[in-house]
Every structure is written in C-alpha cells, then in structure tokens.
Amino acid sequence: DAKTTQPPSMDCAEGRAANLPCNHSTISGNEYVYWYRQIHSQGPQYIIHGLKNNETNEMASLIITEDRKSSTLILPHATLRDTAVYYCIVRATATNDYKLSFGAGTTVTVRA
Amino acid sequence: DTEVTQTPKHLVMGMTNKKSLKCEQHMGHRAMYWYKQKAKKPPELMFVYSYEKLSINESVPSRFSPECPNSSLLNLHLHALQPEDSALYLCASSQIRDSYNSPLHFGNGTRLTVT
C-alpha cells in the first residue's frame, strides 16, 4: 500500500468547514483513497472513498488533486460529534489483497 | 449501532484462561477481518478470511486462533495470552467482488484485559 502523511492534530470551530489534508505521493494509478474516522471507544467508521474524481456523500466531500498525490477531506459544517481520529488510507488493488492498513491519522478536535 | 456485532464488549481473562471473541454480520460479505488496536495507536491487521478460508495471517502468535464457521460468523479463540495482549479487538467485513472499491464495515470491538 502507498504510504500516507497526515498532520498529527488539528482544531476546528463548530459550524465551520473542516479541511483535512493527506499526502500520498507514491499512490499508484489504480489505488483508491479511503477515509475513515474513529470516535473514542468505537470502531472505525467509513466516511468516503475515491479514485480520481471528487466525491461527495451525506457525511463529507473528498477532493483529489489531478496528479492524485494528495487529497482533502471536507466536513462541511463540523459539529462537536465530529471530534475523532481521521485516517486517510490508500488501498491496494491487487487481486486477493483485501486488507486496509491504517496510518497514524489526524486527531481532530471540534471546539464550541 | 453498527451492522457488525461483536461480543462480548468487555472481557477480562487470566493468562491461563481460554476464551473466544465472536463477530457476526448479515450483510452477505464474504471477507472478514480481525484487527488489534492498542491504546492511542491505529488498528493493526491480524487475519483476513475470504470465502471462509484464511487468506492473510500477519504473523500473529499461535495463542490467537481464528475460525470462520460460516459466512456470517468469525471467532477469535484466545489461549495463554500475555498482559501485553490487552487491547481493543476489532472485527470488520467487506464484499469480495470489486473488493478495493468496497469499504470495510467495522464493529465496535471487544475491549480485552489480560491479568
């Protein structure tokens, strides 16, 4: 799996957009970018994933640069319940390789 | 609530005990996973099952013994554990077809304490 680099921590204000960066400069052409988050004492929660195009769902938006070397997860209106560790993961696409390997992630604290 | 159910939520066991962790999903997923997570660390993959057969073992000690009795159930049998094995054990599942485009769904884990 390609390695990802995320800032260890960031704060954001409640009600504002939170922009979480991720670098994955060694990503291969057929590798997907996944985002998960883990709220304290819970299992990781899937947020969104994408290959080339920007993606949006009810939780967040994913912006992938044209060269695919970096991406940004956008939480449009952060709430206190969005406080969590956010993981950016590049997932291998080899046949029979189903695993997801987590890096250190970004600890996001949403403040009132 | 998650679609992957893990039991028990908490488990305390002695080093000579034998216990089992259980995981169940009814999403029709044919890939199932065990992860281990130490405090303030990211989850680490232990095992992957595909079509009820073990496909990945990340060099896990033999005191951890996984079992996949059917497509909905995944067990982790524990024997002669050490205190350093205390951790959150997470189960996950996913589709196999088009697997890299299929998210893993995680349970909320079993918090294991070895005394």
Short mmCIF file of C-alpha atoms in Angstrom, two decimals:
data_model
loop_
_atom_site.label_atom_id
_atom_site.label_comp_id
_atom_site.label_asym_id
_atom_site.label_seq_id
_atom_site.Cartn_x
_atom_site.Cartn_y
_atom_site.Cartn_z
CA ASP A 1 0.00 0.00 0.00
CA ALA A 2 1.15 3.55 -0.72
CA LYS A 3 2.13 5.46 2.40
CA THR A 4 0.08 8.46 3.53
CA THR A 5 1.12 11.53 5.51
CA GLN A 6 -1.35 13.44 7.67
CA PRO A 7 -0.88 16.20 10.25
CA PRO A 8 -1.00 14.67 13.75
CA SER A 9 -3.67 17.04 15.01
CA MET A 10 -5.89 19.95 14.11
CA ASP A 11 -8.59 22.05 15.72
CA CYS A 12 -11.63 23.49 14.06
CA ALA A 13 -14.58 25.61 15.14
CA GLU A 14 -18.06 24.20 15.44
CA GLY A 15 -20.21 25.13 12.46
CA ARG A 16 -17.24 25.84 10.22
CA ALA A 17 -15.88 23.64 7.46
CA ALA A 18 -13.03 21.33 8.44
CA ASN A 19 -10.44 20.62 5.74
CA LEU A 20 -8.26 17.58 6.45
CA PRO A 21 -5.21 17.18 4.21
CA CYS A 22 -3.49 13.95 3.20
CA ASN A 23 -0.39 13.39 1.10
CA HIS A 24 0.03 10.13 -0.84
CA SER A 25 2.75 10.93 -3.34
CA THR A 26 3.56 7.27 -4.14
CA ILE A 27 -0.01 6.30 -5.00
CA SER A 28 -0.43 4.00 -7.98
CA GLY A 29 -2.85 4.66 -10.77
CA ASN A 30 -5.42 2.09 -9.67
CA GLU A 31 -5.27 2.65 -5.91
CA TYR A 32 -8.25 4.14 -4.11
CA VAL A 33 -8.10 6.80 -1.39
CA TYR A 34 -10.24 5.92 1.64
CA TRP A 35 -11.16 8.00 4.66
CA TYR A 36 -12.26 6.54 7.97
CA ARG A 37 -12.76 8.09 11.36
CA GLN A 38 -12.71 6.63 14.85
CA ILE A 39 -14.61 8.23 17.65
CA HIS A 40 -13.34 7.38 21.11
CA SER A 41 -14.14 3.80 22.19
CA GLN A 42 -15.85 2.93 18.91
CA GLY A 43 -14.78 1.03 15.81
CA PRO A 44 -13.57 2.87 12.72
CA GLN A 45 -16.38 4.37 10.67
CA TYR A 46 -16.23 4.56 6.89
CA ILE A 47 -16.60 8.12 5.55
CA ILE A 48 -15.88 8.19 1.83
CA HIS A 49 -13.54 6.91 -0.86
CA GLY A 50 -12.49 7.82 -4.39
CA LEU A 51 -10.17 7.01 -7.26
CA LYS A 52 -9.75 10.10 -9.43
CA ASN A 53 -12.86 12.23 -9.30
CA ASN A 54 -14.08 14.30 -6.41
CA GLU A 55 -16.72 12.55 -4.35
CA THR A 56 -19.47 13.76 -2.05
CA ASN A 57 -21.86 11.97 0.25
CA GLU A 58 -24.01 12.87 3.22
CA MET A 59 -21.03 12.95 5.55
CA ALA A 60 -18.24 14.67 3.63
CA SER A 61 -16.58 15.63 0.36
CA LEU A 62 -13.34 14.21 -0.97
CA ILE A 63 -11.17 16.36 -3.22
CA ILE A 64 -8.35 14.52 -5.02
CA THR A 65 -5.73 16.55 -6.87
CA GLU A 66 -5.31 15.97 -10.57
CA ASP A 67 -1.94 14.23 -10.09
CA ARG A 68 -3.53 12.16 -7.27
CA LYS A 69 -0.59 12.85 -4.97
CA SER A 70 -2.77 14.44 -2.31
CA SER A 71 -6.36 14.73 -1.19
CA THR A 72 -8.53 16.74 1.19
CA LEU A 73 -11.47 15.55 3.22
CA ILE A 74 -14.00 18.30 3.83
CA LEU A 75 -16.53 18.17 6.65
CA PRO A 76 -18.84 20.99 5.58
CA HIS A 77 -20.25 22.01 8.96
CA ALA A 78 -18.26 20.50 11.79
CA THR A 79 -20.10 19.58 14.99
CA LEU A 80 -18.78 18.50 18.37
CA ARG A 81 -19.67 14.93 17.43
CA ASP A 82 -17.11 15.08 14.60
CA THR A 83 -14.28 15.07 17.17
CA ALA A 84 -12.36 11.90 16.27
CA VAL A 85 -9.19 10.46 14.76
CA TYR A 86 -9.40 10.65 10.96
CA TYR A 87 -7.48 8.14 8.87
CA CYS A 88 -6.51 8.61 5.23
CA ILE A 89 -5.72 5.23 3.64
CA VAL A 90 -4.56 4.23 0.20
CA ARG A 91 -5.85 0.80 -0.57
CA ALA A 92 -4.07 -1.78 -2.66
CA THR A 93 -5.95 -3.18 -5.61
CA ALA A 94 -4.04 -6.42 -6.09
CA THR A 95 -6.17 -9.47 -6.59
CA ASN A 96 -6.93 -11.23 -3.30
CA ASP A 97 -5.47 -8.37 -1.27
CA TYR A 98 -8.47 -7.11 0.65
CA LYS A 99 -6.73 -5.51 3.56
CA LEU A 100 -6.88 -1.93 4.78
CA SER A 101 -3.73 -0.64 6.51
CA PHE A 102 -4.10 2.30 8.90
CA GLY A 103 -1.53 5.03 9.45
CA ALA A 104 -1.30 7.33 12.46
CA GLY A 105 -4.20 9.59 11.39
CA THR A 106 -5.15 13.13 12.37
CA THR A 107 -6.77 13.84 15.73
CA VAL A 108 -9.45 16.42 15.01
CA THR A 109 -10.93 18.42 17.88
CA VAL A 110 -14.02 20.47 17.16
CA ARG A 111 -14.39 23.32 19.62
CA ALA A 112 -17.57 25.20 20.52
CA ASP B 1 -25.19 0.95 16.07
CA THR B 2 -23.11 -0.94 13.54
CA GLU B 3 -24.02 -3.78 11.18
CA VAL B 4 -21.12 -5.82 12.54
CA THR B 5 -21.84 -7.14 16.03
CA GLN B 6 -19.06 -8.14 18.38
CA THR B 7 -19.43 -9.95 21.68
CA PRO B 8 -18.56 -9.55 24.43
CA LYS B 9 -17.98 -5.80 24.65
CA HIS B 10 -15.53 -6.26 27.52
CA LEU B 11 -13.54 -9.30 28.61
CA VAL B 12 -11.12 -9.82 31.47
CA MET B 13 -9.16 -13.06 31.42
CA GLY B 14 -6.24 -14.60 33.21
CA MET B 15 -3.13 -15.83 31.44
CA THR B 16 -4.19 -19.46 31.81
CA ASN B 17 -7.75 -18.98 30.60
CA LYS B 18 -9.27 -19.93 27.26
CA LYS B 19 -11.83 -17.53 25.85
CA SER B 20 -13.37 -16.65 22.49
CA LEU B 21 -14.36 -13.41 20.81
CA LYS B 22 -17.30 -13.51 18.46
CA CYS B 23 -18.25 -11.42 15.44
CA GLU B 24 -21.38 -11.58 13.31
CA GLN B 25 -22.57 -9.80 10.17
CA HIS B 26 -25.58 -10.29 7.93
CA MET B 27 -24.63 -8.07 5.01
CA GLY B 28 -23.66 -11.01 2.80
CA HIS B 29 -20.00 -10.04 2.97
CA ARG B 30 -17.57 -12.84 2.19
CA ALA B 31 -14.40 -11.17 3.51
CA MET B 32 -13.96 -10.85 7.27
CA TYR B 33 -11.12 -9.37 9.28
CA TRP B 34 -9.62 -9.24 12.75
CA TYR B 35 -7.70 -6.13 13.81
CA LYS B 36 -5.92 -5.38 17.08
CA GLN B 37 -5.69 -1.84 18.45
CA LYS B 38 -3.50 -0.78 21.35
CA ALA B 39 -4.25 2.45 23.19
CA LYS B 40 -3.55 5.61 21.16
CA LYS B 41 -2.35 3.54 18.18
CA PRO B 42 -4.02 2.77 14.82
CA PRO B 43 -5.66 -0.61 14.23
CA GLU B 44 -3.29 -3.35 13.04
CA LEU B 45 -4.44 -6.17 10.80
CA MET B 46 -4.23 -9.68 12.26
CA PHE B 47 -6.19 -12.00 9.96
CA VAL B 48 -8.29 -11.94 6.81
CA TYR B 49 -10.81 -14.60 5.78
CA SER B 50 -12.18 -14.80 2.27
CA TYR B 51 -14.94 -17.27 1.44
CA GLU B 52 -14.50 -18.72 4.93
CA LYS B 53 -10.86 -19.59 4.28
CA LEU B 54 -7.90 -17.91 5.94
CA SER B 55 -6.19 -15.78 3.29
CA ILE B 56 -3.94 -13.49 5.34
CA ASN B 57 -2.17 -14.10 8.67
CA GLU B 58 0.01 -11.15 9.61
CA SER B 59 2.49 -13.30 11.58
CA VAL B 60 0.19 -13.43 14.58
CA PRO B 61 1.31 -15.64 17.53
CA SER B 62 -0.40 -19.02 17.75
CA ARG B 63 -2.06 -18.12 21.05
CA PHE B 64 -4.57 -16.32 18.78
CA SER B 65 -6.56 -18.81 16.72
CA PRO B 66 -9.16 -17.52 14.25
CA GLU B 67 -12.11 -19.50 12.98
CA CYS B 68 -14.76 -18.75 10.37
CA PRO B 69 -17.51 -21.38 10.79
CA ASN B 70 -19.79 -19.85 8.17
CA SER B 71 -20.15 -16.76 6.02
CA SER B 72 -21.77 -14.72 8.81
CA LEU B 73 -19.60 -15.62 11.79
CA LEU B 74 -15.99 -15.04 12.76
CA ASN B 75 -14.41 -16.17 16.00
CA LEU B 76 -11.08 -15.47 17.64
CA HIS B 77 -10.02 -18.11 20.14
CA LEU B 78 -7.64 -16.97 22.84
CA HIS B 79 -5.35 -19.16 24.94
CA ALA B 80 -2.38 -18.46 27.18
CA LEU B 81 -2.39 -14.75 26.48
CA GLN B 82 0.07 -12.29 27.95
CA PRO B 83 -0.74 -8.94 29.62
CA GLU B 84 0.67 -7.14 26.56
CA ASP B 85 -2.14 -8.70 24.51
CA SER B 86 -4.57 -6.39 26.29
CA ALA B 87 -6.14 -4.27 23.55
CA LEU B 88 -9.28 -3.48 21.59
CA TYR B 89 -10.02 -6.28 19.13
CA LEU B 90 -11.96 -5.16 16.09
CA CYS B 91 -13.86 -7.24 13.58
CA ALA B 92 -14.71 -6.00 10.09
CA SER B 93 -16.34 -7.30 6.93
CA SER B 94 -16.49 -6.32 3.28
CA GLN B 95 -17.56 -7.51 -0.13
CA ILE B 96 -15.06 -9.56 -2.09
CA ARG B 97 -16.19 -8.77 -5.61
CA ASP B 98 -14.64 -5.43 -6.62
CA SER B 99 -13.03 -5.54 -3.18
CA TYR B 100 -10.82 -2.47 -3.44
CA ASN B 101 -13.91 -0.40 -4.22
CA SER B 102 -15.79 -1.85 -1.24
CA PRO B 103 -15.48 -0.28 2.23
CA LEU B 104 -14.78 -2.33 5.33
CA HIS B 105 -17.52 -2.20 7.94
CA PHE B 106 -16.24 -2.38 11.49
CA GLY B 107 -17.81 -3.47 14.74
CA ASN B 108 -17.23 -1.54 17.96
CA GLY B 109 -14.76 -4.08 19.23
CA THR B 110 -14.10 -6.17 22.31
CA ARG B 111 -12.01 -4.50 25.00
CA LEU B 112 -9.75 -7.28 26.29
CA THR B 113 -7.78 -7.11 29.52
CA VAL B 114 -5.33 -9.91 30.35
CA THR B 115 -4.41 -10.14 34.02
#
